[in-house]
């Protein structure tokens, strides 16, 4: 059985995420966060390390999607 932990995000961000995922295959904020984290971890594992430039690129993408300020 998979164990879980809780990750806290600001309520205003959670509300924006909920609005963003409407009409998508993501059923919840948790689904989207798991997807994003898996994507980052997979990219890191493929390259052997996540460079500062790659981290900045991911950060900019998340900002563009409204997940980061």
Coordinates of N, CA, C and O in Angstrom, one line a residue:
X1 N 0.8 -1.2 0.0 CA 0.0 0.0 0.0 C 0.9 1.2 0.0 O 1.9 1.3 0.7
X2 N 0.6 2.2 -0.8 CA 1.3 3.5 -0.9 C 1.0 4.4 0.3 O -0.1 4.6 0.6
X3 N 2.1 4.9 0.9 CA 1.9 5.9 1.9 C 2.0 7.3 1.4 O 2.6 7.5 0.4
X4 N 1.3 8.2 2.0 CA 1.3 9.6 1.5 C 1.7 10.5 2.6 O 1.7 10.2 3.8
X5 N 2.1 11.7 2.2 CA 2.4 12.8 3.1 C 1.6 14.0 2.6 O 1.1 14.1 1.5
X6 N 1.6 15.0 3.5 CA 0.8 16.2 3.1 C 1.8 17.3 2.7 O 2.8 17.5 3.4
X7 N 1.5 18.1 1.7 CA 2.2 19.2 1.2 C 1.3 20.4 1.3 O 0.2 20.4 0.8
X8 N 1.7 21.5 1.9 CA 0.9 22.7 2.1 C 1.2 23.7 1.0 O 2.4 23.9 0.7
X9 N 0.2 24.3 0.5 CA 0.3 25.4 -0.5 C -0.7 26.5 0.0 O -1.7 26.2 0.6
X10 N -0.4 27.7 -0.4 CA -1.3 28.8 0.0 C -2.7 28.6 -0.6 O -2.8 28.0 -1.7
X11 N -3.7 29.0 0.1 CA -5.1 28.7 -0.3 C -5.4 29.4 -1.6 O -6.1 28.9 -2.5
X12 N -4.8 30.6 -1.9 CA -5.1 31.3 -3.1 C -4.5 30.6 -4.3 O -5.1 30.5 -5.4
X13 N -3.3 29.9 -4.1 CA -2.8 29.1 -5.1 C -3.6 27.9 -5.4 O -3.9 27.5 -6.5
X14 N -4.1 27.2 -4.3 CA -5.0 26.1 -4.5 C -6.2 26.4 -5.3 O -6.7 25.6 -6.1
X15 N -6.8 27.6 -5.0 CA -8.0 28.0 -5.7 C -7.6 28.2 -7.2 O -8.4 27.9 -8.1
X16 N -6.5 28.8 -7.5 CA -6.1 29.0 -8.9 C -5.9 27.7 -9.6 O -6.2 27.5 -10.8
X17 N -5.3 26.8 -8.9 CA -5.1 25.4 -9.5 C -6.4 24.8 -9.8 O -6.6 24.2 -10.8
X18 N -7.3 24.8 -8.8 CA -8.6 24.2 -9.0 C -9.3 24.8 -10.3 O -9.9 24.1 -11.1
X19 N -9.2 26.1 -10.5 CA -9.8 26.8 -11.6 C -9.1 26.3 -12.9 O -9.7 26.0 -13.9
X20 N -7.8 26.2 -12.8 CA -6.9 25.8 -14.0 C -7.2 24.3 -14.4 O -7.2 24.1 -15.6
X21 N -7.5 23.4 -13.5 CA -7.6 22.0 -13.8 C -9.1 21.7 -14.3 O -9.3 20.6 -14.8
X22 N -10.0 22.7 -14.2 CA -11.3 22.4 -14.6 C -11.3 22.0 -16.1 O -10.6 22.7 -16.9
X23 N -12.0 21.0 -16.5 CA -12.0 20.5 -17.9 C -10.8 19.7 -18.3 O -10.6 19.4 -19.5
X24 N -9.9 19.4 -17.4 CA -8.7 18.6 -17.7 C -8.9 17.2 -17.2 O -9.8 16.9 -16.5
X25 N -7.9 16.4 -17.4 CA -7.9 15.0 -16.8 C -7.5 15.0 -15.4 O -7.6 14.0 -14.7
X26 N -7.0 16.1 -14.8 CA -6.6 16.2 -13.4 C -7.9 16.3 -12.6 O -8.7 17.2 -12.8
X27 N -8.0 15.4 -11.6 CA -9.2 15.3 -10.8 C -9.1 16.2 -9.5 O -10.1 16.5 -8.9
X28 N -7.8 16.6 -9.2 CA -7.6 17.4 -8.0 C -6.3 18.1 -8.0 O -5.5 17.8 -8.9
X29 N -6.1 19.0 -7.1 CA -4.9 19.7 -6.9 C -3.7 18.7 -6.7 O -2.7 18.8 -7.3
X30 N -4.0 17.7 -5.9 CA -3.0 16.7 -5.6 C -2.6 16.0 -6.9 O -1.4 15.7 -7.0
X31 N -3.5 15.7 -7.7 CA -3.2 15.0 -9.0 C -2.2 15.8 -9.8 O -1.2 15.3 -10.3
X32 N -2.5 17.1 -9.9 CA -1.6 18.0 -10.7 C -0.2 18.1 -10.0 O 0.8 18.1 -10.7
X33 N -0.2 18.3 -8.7 CA 1.1 18.4 -8.0 C 1.9 17.2 -8.2 O 3.1 17.2 -8.4
X34 N 1.3 16.0 -8.1 CA 2.0 14.7 -8.3 C 2.6 14.7 -9.7 O 3.8 14.3 -9.9
X35 N 1.8 15.1 -10.7 CA 2.2 15.1 -12.1 C 3.5 16.0 -12.2 O 4.5 15.6 -12.9
X36 N 3.4 17.2 -11.7 CA 4.5 18.2 -11.9 C 5.7 17.7 -11.2 O 6.8 17.8 -11.7
X37 N 5.6 17.2 -10.0 CA 6.8 16.7 -9.2 C 7.4 15.5 -9.9 O 8.6 15.4 -10.0
X38 N 6.6 14.6 -10.4 CA 7.1 13.4 -11.2 C 7.9 13.9 -12.4 O 8.9 13.4 -12.7
X39 N 7.3 14.9 -13.1 CA 8.0 15.4 -14.3 C 9.3 15.9 -14.0 O 10.3 15.7 -14.7
X40 N 9.4 16.7 -12.9 CA 10.7 17.3 -12.5 C 11.7 16.2 -12.1 O 12.8 16.2 -12.5
X41 N 11.2 15.2 -11.3 CA 12.1 14.1 -10.9 C 12.6 13.3 -12.0 O 13.7 12.9 -12.1
X42 N 11.7 13.0 -13.0 CA 12.1 12.2 -14.2 C 13.1 12.9 -15.0 O 14.1 12.4 -15.4
X43 N 12.9 14.2 -15.2 CA 13.9 15.0 -15.9 C 15.2 15.0 -15.2 O 16.3 14.9 -15.8
X44 N 15.2 15.1 -13.9 CA 16.4 15.1 -13.1 C 17.1 13.8 -13.2 O 18.3 13.7 -13.5
X45 N 16.4 12.7 -13.2 CA 17.0 11.3 -13.3 C 17.6 11.1 -14.6 O 18.6 10.4 -14.8
X46 N 16.9 11.6 -15.7 CA 17.4 11.4 -17.1 C 18.7 12.1 -17.3 O 19.6 11.5 -18.0
X47 N 18.8 13.3 -16.8 CA 20.0 14.1 -17.0 C 21.1 13.8 -16.0 O 22.3 14.2 -16.2
X48 N 20.8 13.1 -14.9 CA 21.8 12.8 -13.9 C 21.8 13.9 -12.9 O 22.2 13.7 -11.7
X49 N 21.4 15.1 -13.3 CA 21.3 16.2 -12.3 C 20.5 17.3 -13.0 O 20.4 17.4 -14.2
X50 N 19.8 18.1 -12.1 CA 19.0 19.2 -12.6 C 19.9 20.4 -12.6 O 20.3 20.9 -11.5
X51 N 20.2 21.0 -13.7 CA 21.1 22.2 -13.7 C 20.3 23.4 -13.3 O 19.1 23.4 -13.3
X52 N 21.0 24.4 -12.9 CA 20.3 25.7 -12.6 C 19.5 26.2 -13.7 O 18.4 26.7 -13.5
X53 N 20.0 26.1 -14.9 CA 19.2 26.5 -16.1 C 17.9 25.7 -16.3 O 16.9 26.3 -16.6
X54 N 18.0 24.4 -16.1 CA 16.8 23.6 -16.2 C 15.8 24.0 -15.1 O 14.6 24.0 -15.3
X55 N 16.3 24.2 -13.9 CA 15.5 24.6 -12.7 C 14.8 25.9 -13.1 O 13.6 26.0 -12.8
X56 N 15.5 26.8 -13.6 CA 15.0 28.1 -13.9 C 13.9 28.0 -15.0 O 12.9 28.7 -15.0
X57 N 14.2 27.1 -16.0 CA 13.2 26.9 -17.1 C 11.9 26.3 -16.5 O 10.8 26.8 -16.9
X58 N 12.0 25.4 -15.6 CA 10.8 24.8 -15.0 C 10.1 25.8 -14.2 O 8.8 26.0 -14.2
X59 N 10.8 26.6 -13.5 CA 10.2 27.7 -12.7 C 9.5 28.7 -13.5 O 8.3 29.1 -13.2
X60 N 10.1 29.1 -14.7 CA 9.4 30.0 -15.6 C 8.1 29.4 -16.2 O 7.1 30.1 -16.3
X61 N 8.2 28.1 -16.5 CA 7.0 27.4 -17.0 C 5.9 27.4 -16.0 O 4.7 27.7 -16.3
X62 N 6.2 27.1 -14.7 CA 5.2 27.1 -13.7 C 4.7 28.5 -13.4 O 3.5 28.7 -13.2
X63 N 5.5 29.5 -13.5 CA 5.0 30.9 -13.4 C 4.1 31.2 -14.5 O 3.0 31.9 -14.3
X64 N 4.4 30.8 -15.7 CA 3.6 31.1 -16.9 C 2.2 30.4 -16.8 O 1.2 30.9 -17.3
X65 N 2.2 29.3 -16.1 CA 0.9 28.6 -15.9 C 0.2 29.1 -14.7 O -1.0 28.7 -14.4
X66 N 0.8 30.0 -13.9 CA 0.1 30.6 -12.8 C 0.3 29.9 -11.5 O -0.4 30.2 -10.5
X67 N 1.2 28.9 -11.4 CA 1.4 28.2 -10.2 C 2.4 28.8 -9.3 O 2.4 28.5 -8.1
X68 N 3.2 29.7 -9.8 CA 4.2 30.4 -8.9 C 4.0 31.9 -9.2 O 3.7 32.3 -10.3
X69 N 4.3 32.7 -8.2 CA 4.3 34.1 -8.3 C 5.6 34.7 -8.7 O 6.6 34.1 -8.5

